[in-house]
């Protein structure tokens, strides 16, 4: 499993005062963009309009030369690799294919989902209706007509009405590839690539054979809707396992048996979203979010899980049998991305807090670490409102002052925002232009200067923005 890049180098006082210039340099050098996806493949919807991608990005040293590379999953059924040169630039695209040349993706199909809502109609109805001769006749014999007393109550009258919504899920073409997990799944010391294909109900595994080559993909059984992946040693046996999440099922744990083979040991269907989840009507929505976390001194990884608009986060840990199970949860939280790492303490503390972003609400929240099995406080320490819809958030010490900062992708404004961490207080210090509709991102030292840089995935412009963090001018380091 790839460790998080947490820079903890000390700076002199003069360097701390110059942090603003560092962010200015980041903004100035943030314009390099690299296309992804195979231009020879045209992916369209049923109306012939091009389907936008890509879907996920991961940074890793794939060829073992000490220079970070990046991997992108595309909706055209390909995985695009670009190998780092070491000076902040990248070589030409290399495409890995899940379908043989000239073949048709198996998820290219006519697919419609019809959902039936059945409701019992309730209304005010007459109850206890009766007729009486009250009042009685007068002494002179005068009589009154009978009076009718009718009570009404709010009850269900037993009538059933069926509302039909058709084509709640509909096909726009091939569903394409979604979530990535890059780790040494075969145990040979080289990072391999796993990618989910929700429309094909499989996970593809590309084994790294060295010399910048990958074997033809093998398939792990998934389900119709599998879409997000996470790698980690969940059972503590020293081998990297795989976890997958997605609509219609939930979360599945694949235990590594070595050599790139896996066994399904846990299927947590109670974490499934069901066929319809609020406003997410397009298959394979809703998106799932899986975050691998390891506590200081632990021998195994834990898994943090949520999905869009659920309002809940689960924390999972494997028991003595090595099977993941829910050990805690956080209620009343909205998520479109999350990350973990020290935020409210110095980065060297190593105890992870949890940060979430919610694009629809326009905020990010930080949940402090606790010593409970729940791992994080059930209440956010604070909320930061972010302009432009915060779609993704990452924790990294950009300015290397020993405190992790927050990097936030603002998808509606096509920008990346950096919030400087001043010992637990966060301030917006720069905004950097990305491509069109940025979403996911990852971190790596692309120019080998010891500082973390950014790789930002742009959905509509179908490329990756590389943002280089440079040394402060006139700043001496200790």
Short mmCIF file of C-alpha atoms in Angstrom, two decimals:
data_model
loop_
_atom_site.label_atom_id
_atom_site.label_comp_id
_atom_site.label_asym_id
_atom_site.label_seq_id
_atom_site.Cartn_x
_atom_site.Cartn_y
_atom_site.Cartn_z
CA UNK A 1 0.00 0.00 0.00
CA UNK A 2 1.31 3.43 -0.89
CA UNK A 3 2.03 5.52 2.24
CA UNK A 4 0.65 9.01 2.45
CA UNK A 5 3.16 11.73 1.60
CA UNK A 6 3.46 13.72 4.82
CA UNK A 7 6.36 16.16 4.62
CA UNK A 8 7.71 17.08 8.05
CA UNK A 9 10.92 18.98 7.26
CA UNK A 10 11.70 21.89 9.59
CA UNK A 11 11.99 25.45 8.29
CA UNK A 12 13.70 28.49 9.72
CA UNK A 13 11.66 31.48 10.89
CA UNK A 14 12.55 33.37 7.72
CA UNK A 15 11.18 30.45 5.66
CA UNK A 16 7.90 30.40 7.58
CA UNK A 17 7.37 34.07 6.86
CA UNK A 18 7.85 33.40 3.16
CA UNK A 19 5.11 30.78 2.80
CA UNK A 20 2.93 33.15 0.78
CA UNK A 21 5.58 33.22 -1.95
CA UNK A 22 5.57 29.42 -2.10
CA UNK A 23 1.87 29.47 -2.87
CA UNK A 24 2.37 32.23 -5.45
CA UNK A 25 4.89 29.97 -7.18
CA UNK A 26 2.41 27.09 -7.09
CA UNK A 27 -0.19 29.26 -8.78
CA UNK A 28 2.26 30.45 -11.43
CA UNK A 29 3.47 26.98 -12.35
CA UNK A 30 0.14 25.17 -12.17
CA UNK A 31 -0.74 25.28 -15.85
CA UNK A 32 0.87 22.11 -17.31
CA UNK A 33 -1.83 19.68 -18.47
CA UNK A 34 -1.66 16.18 -19.95
CA UNK A 35 -4.42 14.52 -21.95
CA UNK A 36 -5.70 11.09 -20.91
CA UNK A 37 -7.84 8.46 -22.59
CA UNK A 38 -7.24 6.92 -26.00
CA UNK A 39 -8.21 9.45 -28.71
CA UNK A 40 -8.70 6.56 -31.13
CA UNK A 41 -11.67 5.38 -29.07
CA UNK A 42 -14.84 7.43 -29.40
CA UNK A 43 -17.30 6.85 -26.57
CA UNK A 44 -20.75 8.32 -27.12
CA UNK A 45 -24.18 8.14 -25.57
CA UNK A 46 -27.29 6.98 -27.39
CA UNK A 47 -27.62 10.40 -29.02
CA UNK A 48 -24.09 10.30 -30.38
CA UNK A 49 -22.74 12.88 -27.93
CA UNK A 50 -19.32 12.22 -26.45
CA UNK A 51 -19.31 10.89 -22.89
CA UNK A 52 -17.00 12.81 -20.63
CA UNK A 53 -14.35 11.17 -18.47
CA UNK A 54 -11.96 10.34 -16.88
CA UNK A 55 -12.98 8.93 -13.50
CA UNK A 56 -10.07 8.39 -11.08
CA UNK A 57 -6.35 9.09 -10.66
CA UNK A 58 -3.51 7.58 -8.61
CA UNK A 59 0.15 8.55 -8.27
CA UNK A 60 2.82 5.86 -7.80
CA UNK A 61 6.34 4.98 -8.93
CA UNK A 62 5.30 2.27 -11.36
CA UNK A 63 8.67 1.57 -12.97
CA UNK A 64 10.83 1.75 -9.85
CA UNK A 65 13.07 4.58 -11.10
CA UNK A 66 12.35 6.81 -8.10
CA UNK A 67 10.22 9.21 -10.16
CA UNK A 68 6.45 9.30 -9.49
CA UNK A 69 4.12 8.39 -12.36
CA UNK A 70 0.35 8.76 -12.62
CA UNK A 71 -2.47 6.38 -13.58
CA UNK A 72 -5.94 7.38 -14.79
CA UNK A 73 -9.11 5.30 -15.25
CA UNK A 74 -11.16 6.33 -18.28
CA UNK A 75 -14.71 5.86 -19.37
CA UNK A 76 -13.51 4.51 -22.73
CA UNK A 77 -12.42 1.32 -20.95
CA UNK A 78 -8.71 2.18 -20.90
CA UNK A 79 -6.18 2.98 -18.19
CA UNK A 80 -3.76 5.76 -19.13
CA UNK A 81 -0.21 5.78 -17.70
CA UNK A 82 2.25 8.64 -17.92
CA UNK A 83 5.75 8.09 -16.57
CA UNK A 84 7.49 10.91 -14.74
CA UNK A 85 10.69 12.39 -16.14
CA UNK A 86 11.77 13.75 -12.75
CA UNK A 87 11.74 17.45 -13.61
CA UNK A 88 8.00 17.96 -13.15
CA UNK A 89 7.12 16.77 -16.64
CA UNK A 90 5.78 13.46 -17.97
CA UNK A 91 6.27 11.31 -21.03
CA UNK A 92 3.75 10.28 -23.65
CA UNK A 93 0.62 8.30 -22.81
CA UNK A 94 0.64 4.52 -22.46
CA UNK A 95 -2.79 2.89 -22.61
CA UNK A 96 -3.81 -0.37 -20.99
CA UNK A 97 -6.90 -1.97 -22.53
CA UNK A 98 -9.65 -4.01 -20.90
CA UNK A 99 -11.06 -4.94 -24.33
CA UNK A 100 -9.09 -6.41 -27.23
CA UNK A 101 -8.42 -4.13 -30.18
CA UNK A 102 -11.59 -3.70 -32.20
CA UNK A 103 -13.66 -5.35 -29.50
CA UNK A 104 -16.87 -3.99 -28.02
CA UNK A 105 -17.09 -3.34 -24.27
CA UNK A 106 -19.36 -5.85 -22.61
CA UNK A 107 -21.07 -3.01 -20.74
CA UNK A 108 -22.25 -1.48 -24.03
CA UNK A 109 -25.88 -2.48 -23.68
CA UNK A 110 -29.42 -1.19 -23.62
CA UNK A 111 -30.23 -0.91 -19.95
CA UNK A 112 -33.24 0.58 -18.26
CA UNK A 113 -34.34 0.36 -14.66
CA UNK A 114 -37.96 0.85 -13.66
CA UNK A 115 -38.77 1.56 -10.05
CA UNK A 116 -42.23 1.18 -8.54
CA UNK A 117 -43.31 3.26 -5.55
CA UNK A 118 -46.40 1.95 -3.74
CA UNK A 119 -48.02 4.19 -1.15
CA UNK A 120 -51.04 3.77 1.11
CA UNK A 121 -53.26 6.81 0.69
CA UNK A 122 -54.13 8.46 3.99
CA UNK A 123 -56.69 11.21 4.48
CA UNK A 124 -59.35 12.60 6.78
CA UNK A 125 -62.28 10.17 6.81
CA UNK A 126 -65.59 10.03 8.69
CA UNK A 127 -65.51 8.00 11.86
CA UNK A 128 -68.04 7.35 14.64
CA UNK A 129 -70.91 8.67 12.54
CA UNK A 130 -74.25 8.38 14.39
CA UNK A 131 -77.77 9.86 14.51
CA UNK A 132 -79.50 10.96 17.70
CA UNK A 133 -82.88 12.49 18.64
CA UNK A 134 -81.21 14.90 20.99
CA UNK A 135 -82.46 17.38 22.09
CA UNK A 136 -85.62 15.75 23.52
CA UNK A 137 -89.15 17.17 22.77
CA UNK A 138 -90.22 20.32 24.57
CA UNK A 139 -93.05 20.15 27.19
CA UNK A 140 -95.43 21.60 24.63
CA UNK A 141 -94.72 18.68 22.34
CA UNK A 142 -92.39 20.53 19.99
CA UNK A 143 -89.89 18.16 18.42
CA UNK A 144 -86.60 18.70 16.58
CA UNK A 145 -85.23 16.86 13.58
CA UNK A 146 -82.57 14.26 14.36
CA UNK A 147 -79.03 15.63 14.61
CA UNK A 148 -76.14 13.91 12.87
CA UNK A 149 -72.76 13.84 14.64
CA UNK A 150 -69.75 13.06 12.44
CA UNK A 151 -66.16 12.90 13.65
CA UNK A 152 -63.28 12.96 11.19
CA UNK A 153 -59.83 11.51 11.91
CA UNK A 154 -56.56 11.25 9.94
CA UNK A 155 -56.42 7.59 9.06
CA UNK A 156 -55.27 5.37 6.22
CA UNK A 157 -58.39 4.29 4.41
CA UNK A 158 -56.84 1.15 2.91
CA UNK A 159 -56.75 2.43 -0.65
CA UNK A 160 -53.48 1.76 -2.48
CA UNK A 161 -52.04 3.95 -5.17
CA UNK A 162 -49.02 2.99 -7.28
CA UNK A 163 -46.77 5.67 -8.71
CA UNK A 164 -44.46 4.48 -11.47
CA UNK A 165 -41.14 6.14 -12.31
CA UNK A 166 -39.60 4.64 -15.44
CA UNK A 167 -36.02 4.80 -16.66
CA UNK A 168 -34.71 6.02 -13.34
CA UNK A 169 -31.44 4.45 -14.43
CA UNK A 170 -30.72 4.59 -18.14
CA UNK A 171 -27.84 3.76 -20.40
CA UNK A 172 -25.71 6.53 -21.92
CA UNK A 173 -23.26 4.15 -23.55
CA UNK A 174 -20.57 2.03 -21.91
CA UNK A 175 -20.38 2.75 -18.19
CA UNK A 176 -16.59 2.68 -18.33
CA UNK A 177 -13.95 2.26 -15.65
CA UNK A 178 -14.22 3.96 -12.27
CA UNK A 179 -12.20 3.62 -9.06
CA UNK A 180 -8.48 2.77 -8.99
CA UNK A 181 -6.28 1.07 -6.42
CA UNK A 182 -2.53 0.90 -7.07
CA UNK A 183 -0.49 -1.40 -4.79
CA UNK A 184 1.72 -4.48 -4.82
CA UNK A 185 -1.03 -7.08 -5.10
CA UNK A 186 1.23 -9.84 -6.46
CA UNK A 187 3.93 -9.53 -3.78
CA UNK A 188 6.84 -9.08 -6.20
CA UNK A 189 7.72 -5.56 -5.05
CA UNK A 190 6.16 -3.81 -8.05
CA UNK A 191 2.91 -1.78 -7.84
CA UNK A 192 0.01 -3.31 -9.77
CA UNK A 193 -3.20 -1.64 -10.94
CA UNK A 194 -6.76 -2.61 -9.98
CA UNK A 195 -9.69 -0.80 -11.58
CA UNK A 196 -13.45 -1.30 -11.19
CA UNK A 197 -15.89 -1.71 -14.08
CA UNK A 198 -19.43 -1.35 -12.67
CA UNK A 199 -21.28 -2.17 -15.89
CA UNK A 200 -19.32 -5.38 -16.40
CA UNK A 201 -19.58 -6.48 -12.75
CA UNK A 202 -15.82 -7.06 -12.52
CA UNK A 203 -12.57 -5.64 -11.18
CA UNK A 204 -9.65 -5.72 -13.61
CA UNK A 205 -6.16 -6.42 -12.24
CA UNK A 206 -3.14 -5.41 -14.34
CA UNK A 207 -0.04 -7.14 -12.97
CA UNK A 208 3.15 -5.09 -13.29
CA UNK A 209 5.73 -7.21 -15.16
CA UNK A 210 8.50 -4.60 -15.04
CA UNK A 211 10.18 -2.45 -17.70
CA UNK A 212 7.01 -0.32 -17.90
CA UNK A 213 4.92 -3.27 -19.09
CA UNK A 214 1.80 -4.87 -17.65
CA UNK A 215 0.24 -8.29 -18.24
CA UNK A 216 -3.15 -8.70 -19.83
CA UNK A 217 -5.77 -8.05 -17.14
CA UNK A 218 -7.24 -10.77 -15.01
CA UNK A 219 -10.73 -10.38 -13.56
CA UNK A 220 -12.01 -10.47 -10.00
CA UNK A 221 -15.74 -11.13 -9.61
CA UNK A 222 -17.65 -8.03 -8.62
CA UNK A 223 -21.31 -7.10 -8.99
CA UNK A 224 -23.43 -4.83 -11.12
CA UNK A 225 -22.42 -1.47 -9.65
CA UNK A 226 -18.95 -2.12 -8.17
CA UNK A 227 -17.13 1.18 -8.59
CA UNK A 228 -14.74 2.30 -5.82
CA UNK A 229 -11.62 0.52 -4.53
CA UNK A 230 -9.15 0.70 -1.64
CA UNK A 231 -6.00 -1.30 -0.93
CA UNK A 232 -4.71 -2.23 2.52
CA UNK A 233 -3.48 -5.04 4.73
CA UNK A 234 -6.77 -5.45 6.54
CA UNK A 235 -6.04 -8.84 8.14
CA UNK A 236 -2.45 -8.08 9.15
CA UNK A 237 -0.82 -10.99 7.30
CA UNK A 238 1.61 -8.79 5.37
CA UNK A 239 -0.20 -9.15 2.04
CA UNK A 240 -2.13 -6.30 0.42
CA UNK A 241 -5.87 -6.93 0.32
CA UNK A 242 -8.54 -5.15 -1.68
CA UNK A 243 -11.86 -3.60 -0.68
CA UNK A 244 -14.59 -2.61 -3.13
CA UNK A 245 -17.76 -0.57 -2.70
CA UNK A 246 -20.69 0.20 -4.94
CA UNK A 247 -24.41 0.57 -5.38
CA UNK A 248 -26.88 -2.36 -5.18
CA UNK A 249 -24.58 -4.39 -2.92
CA UNK A 250 -22.34 -2.60 -0.41
CA UNK A 251 -18.71 -3.37 0.49
CA UNK A 252 -16.78 -6.55 -0.35
CA UNK A 253 -13.42 -7.57 1.14
CA UNK A 254 -11.02 -9.50 -1.10
CA UNK A 255 -8.31 -11.20 0.98
CA UNK A 256 -4.99 -11.60 -0.82
CA UNK A 257 -3.80 -15.19 -1.18
CA UNK A 258 -0.55 -14.06 -2.81
CA UNK A 259 0.51 -13.88 -6.42
CA UNK A 260 -2.40 -11.63 -7.40
CA UNK A 261 -5.11 -14.09 -6.34
CA UNK A 262 -7.89 -13.20 -3.93
CA UNK A 263 -10.68 -14.75 -1.91
CA UNK A 264 -13.91 -12.97 -1.01
CA UNK A 265 -14.19 -13.21 2.77
CA UNK A 266 -16.71 -10.49 3.64
CA UNK A 267 -19.74 -9.07 1.84
CA UNK A 268 -21.27 -6.24 3.88
CA UNK A 269 -24.61 -5.85 2.14
CA UNK A 270 -25.88 -3.71 5.02
CA UNK A 271 -23.63 -0.95 3.66
CA UNK A 272 -25.41 -1.06 0.31
CA UNK A 273 -27.27 1.95 -1.02
CA UNK A 274 -30.18 0.09 -2.60
CA UNK A 275 -31.47 0.79 -6.12
CA UNK A 276 -32.37 4.43 -5.49
CA UNK A 277 -30.72 6.84 -3.10
CA UNK A 278 -32.31 10.26 -3.01
CA UNK A 279 -31.34 12.26 -6.11
CA UNK A 280 -28.75 9.86 -7.51
CA UNK A 281 -30.77 8.23 -10.28
CA UNK A 282 -28.01 7.48 -12.81
CA UNK A 283 -26.31 4.10 -12.65
CA UNK A 284 -23.79 3.47 -11.10
CA UNK A 285 -24.60 6.21 -8.61
CA UNK A 286 -24.25 6.85 -5.77
CA UNK A 287 -20.48 7.17 -5.57
CA UNK A 288 -18.77 5.31 -2.72
CA UNK A 289 -15.80 6.66 -0.77
CA UNK A 290 -13.27 4.24 0.74
CA UNK A 291 -10.32 5.45 2.81
CA UNK A 292 -7.58 3.18 4.20
CA UNK A 293 -6.30 4.28 7.62
CA UNK A 294 -3.61 2.86 9.89
CA UNK A 295 -3.27 3.94 13.50
CA UNK A 296 0.24 4.56 14.90
CA UNK A 297 1.88 1.29 15.98
CA UNK A 298 -0.88 -0.87 14.47
CA UNK A 299 -0.15 -3.97 12.38
CA UNK A 300 -3.21 -3.79 10.15
CA UNK A 301 -5.22 -1.24 8.23
CA UNK A 302 -8.76 -0.10 8.93
CA UNK A 303 -11.32 1.04 6.36
CA UNK A 304 -13.51 4.16 6.44
CA UNK A 305 -16.60 3.94 4.21
CA UNK A 306 -19.36 6.27 3.09
CA UNK A 307 -21.38 7.00 -0.02
CA UNK A 308 -22.92 10.12 -1.52
CA UNK A 309 -25.89 11.62 0.31
CA UNK A 310 -26.02 8.83 2.88
CA UNK A 311 -25.37 11.09 5.85
CA UNK A 312 -23.27 8.44 7.58
CA UNK A 313 -19.68 7.19 7.78
CA UNK A 314 -18.71 3.68 8.92
CA UNK A 315 -15.38 2.62 10.42
CA UNK A 316 -14.44 -1.01 9.72
CA UNK A 317 -11.77 -3.19 11.33
CA UNK A 318 -11.00 -6.88 10.93
CA UNK A 319 -11.40 -9.18 13.91
CA UNK A 320 -9.40 -12.28 14.78
CA UNK A 321 -10.85 -14.02 11.71
CA UNK A 322 -9.46 -11.30 9.43
CA UNK A 323 -12.90 -10.19 8.26
CA UNK A 324 -13.85 -6.53 8.20
CA UNK A 325 -16.78 -5.52 10.41
CA UNK A 326 -18.26 -2.20 11.49
CA UNK A 327 -16.73 -0.98 14.77
CA UNK A 328 -18.18 2.54 14.80
CA UNK A 329 -19.96 5.19 12.78
CA UNK A 330 -20.47 8.92 12.46
CA UNK A 331 -24.02 10.17 11.93
CA UNK A 332 -25.35 13.32 10.23
CA UNK A 333 -22.38 13.90 7.93
CA UNK A 334 -22.54 14.62 4.20
CA UNK A 335 -19.68 13.39 2.02
CA UNK A 336 -18.41 13.72 -1.53
CA UNK A 337 -14.76 12.99 -0.60
CA UNK A 338 -12.67 12.31 2.48
CA UNK A 339 -9.07 11.93 3.58
CA UNK A 340 -7.25 11.18 6.83
CA UNK A 341 -4.09 12.44 8.49
CA UNK A 342 -2.92 14.65 11.39
CA UNK A 343 -4.56 18.08 11.16
CA UNK A 344 -5.24 19.35 14.67
CA UNK A 345 -1.77 18.31 15.85
CA UNK A 346 1.66 18.48 14.23
CA UNK A 347 2.18 16.08 11.33
CA UNK A 348 4.81 14.17 13.31
CA UNK A 349 2.08 13.16 15.77
CA UNK A 350 0.88 10.60 13.19
CA UNK A 351 -2.58 10.18 14.77
CA UNK A 352 -5.04 10.69 11.89
CA UNK A 353 -7.97 13.07 11.95
CA UNK A 354 -10.68 12.83 9.29
CA UNK A 355 -11.59 15.54 6.78
CA UNK A 356 -14.68 15.38 4.57
CA UNK A 357 -15.88 17.57 1.74
CA UNK A 358 -19.46 18.07 0.57
CA UNK A 359 -19.83 19.77 -2.79
CA UNK A 360 -23.59 20.30 -2.64
CA UNK A 361 -23.42 22.06 0.71
CA UNK A 362 -20.22 23.91 -0.14
CA UNK A 363 -18.13 22.98 2.91
CA UNK A 364 -15.37 20.82 4.34
CA UNK A 365 -15.41 19.48 7.93
CA UNK A 366 -12.72 18.12 10.22
CA UNK A 367 -13.48 15.29 12.68
CA UNK A 368 -10.85 14.97 15.45
CA UNK A 369 -9.15 11.69 16.28
CA UNK A 370 -10.30 9.82 19.40
CA UNK A 371 -9.07 6.72 21.23
CA UNK A 372 -12.41 4.95 20.67
CA UNK A 373 -13.04 2.16 18.17
CA UNK A 374 -15.04 4.75 16.28
CA UNK A 375 -11.62 6.45 15.78
CA UNK A 376 -13.06 9.89 15.06
CA UNK A 377 -15.29 12.23 17.01
CA UNK A 378 -18.97 12.11 16.13
CA UNK A 379 -19.01 15.89 15.88
CA UNK A 380 -16.92 18.05 13.56
CA UNK A 381 -14.39 20.34 15.22
CA UNK A 382 -15.18 23.00 12.63
CA UNK A 383 -16.62 23.62 9.18
CA UNK A 384 -15.05 25.69 6.42
CA UNK A 385 -17.26 27.03 3.64
CA UNK A 386 -15.52 26.68 0.28
CA UNK A 387 -16.54 28.59 -2.87
CA UNK A 388 -17.30 26.66 -6.04
CA UNK A 389 -18.34 23.25 -4.71
CA UNK A 390 -15.54 21.38 -2.89
CA UNK A 391 -15.46 18.04 -4.71
CA UNK A 392 -12.21 16.56 -3.38
CA UNK A 393 -9.92 17.22 -0.41
CA UNK A 394 -6.43 16.02 0.49
CA UNK A 395 -4.21 16.38 3.55
CA UNK A 396 -0.55 17.26 2.86
CA UNK A 397 2.15 19.54 4.30
CA UNK A 398 2.55 21.81 1.28
CA UNK A 399 4.81 24.42 2.90
CA UNK A 400 6.73 21.92 5.09
CA UNK A 401 6.24 23.78 8.34
CA UNK A 402 5.43 20.50 10.13
CA UNK A 403 1.64 21.00 9.99
CA UNK A 404 -0.49 19.42 7.28
CA UNK A 405 -2.45 21.77 5.06
CA UNK A 406 -5.69 21.18 3.15
CA UNK A 407 -5.84 21.07 -0.65
CA UNK A 408 -9.39 21.36 -2.00
CA UNK A 409 -10.67 20.89 -5.57
CA UNK A 410 -13.41 23.40 -6.41
CA UNK A 411 -15.17 21.76 -9.33
CA UNK A 412 -17.54 24.56 -10.35
CA UNK A 413 -14.86 27.26 -10.45
CA UNK A 414 -12.20 25.04 -12.09
CA UNK A 415 -9.74 25.81 -9.31
CA UNK A 416 -7.65 24.20 -6.62
CA UNK A 417 -7.65 25.96 -3.25
CA UNK A 418 -5.02 25.66 -0.54
CA UNK A 419 -5.83 26.26 3.12
CA UNK A 420 -2.73 26.84 5.22
CA UNK A 421 -2.72 25.14 8.63
CA UNK A 422 -1.59 27.59 11.31
CA UNK A 423 -1.47 25.11 14.21
CA UNK A 424 -5.07 24.02 13.80
CA UNK A 425 -6.39 27.23 12.25
CA UNK A 426 -7.00 27.11 8.49
CA UNK A 427 -6.77 30.09 6.14
CA UNK A 428 -7.25 30.24 2.38
CA UNK A 429 -3.93 31.38 0.92
CA UNK A 430 -4.13 30.67 -2.82
CA UNK A 431 -6.37 29.64 -5.70
CA UNK A 432 -4.87 27.84 -8.69
CA UNK A 433 -6.49 27.42 -12.12
CA UNK A 434 -7.02 23.79 -13.16
CA UNK A 435 -8.68 22.29 -16.23
CA UNK A 436 -12.41 22.07 -16.90
CA UNK A 437 -14.45 20.57 -14.05
CA UNK A 438 -11.67 19.17 -11.83
CA UNK A 439 -12.65 16.33 -9.50
CA UNK A 440 -10.12 13.82 -8.12
CA UNK A 441 -6.42 14.40 -7.30
CA UNK A 442 -3.33 12.74 -5.87
CA UNK A 443 0.03 13.83 -4.47
CA UNK A 444 3.65 13.17 -5.52
CA UNK A 445 7.07 14.84 -5.68
CA UNK A 446 7.21 15.22 -9.45
CA UNK A 447 10.38 17.34 -9.72
CA UNK A 448 12.27 15.50 -6.94
CA UNK A 449 12.91 18.61 -4.82
CA UNK A 450 11.51 17.04 -1.66
CA UNK A 451 8.25 18.97 -1.82
CA UNK A 452 4.78 17.51 -2.54
CA UNK A 453 3.20 18.46 -5.88
CA UNK A 454 -0.36 17.97 -7.15
CA UNK A 455 -1.91 15.93 -9.96
CA UNK A 456 -5.51 17.05 -10.53
CA UNK A 457 -7.94 15.12 -12.74
CA UNK A 458 -10.17 17.30 -14.94
CA UNK A 459 -13.40 15.58 -15.97
CA UNK A 460 -14.64 17.72 -18.87
CA UNK A 461 -11.31 18.75 -20.43
CA UNK A 462 -10.21 15.09 -20.10
CA UNK A 463 -6.72 15.83 -18.84
CA UNK A 464 -4.53 16.09 -15.74
CA UNK A 465 -3.18 19.37 -14.34
CA UNK A 466 0.30 19.08 -12.81
CA UNK A 467 0.91 21.74 -10.16
CA UNK A 468 4.50 22.09 -8.96
CA UNK A 469 5.35 23.47 -5.53
CA UNK A 470 8.67 25.34 -5.68
CA UNK A 471 11.18 26.48 -3.07
CA UNK A 472 10.64 29.93 -1.59
CA UNK A 473 13.05 32.46 -3.01
CA UNK A 474 15.36 33.87 -0.37
CA UNK A 475 14.37 31.17 2.11
CA UNK A 476 17.12 29.32 3.93
CA UNK A 477 16.25 25.84 5.24
CA UNK A 478 17.67 24.07 8.25
#
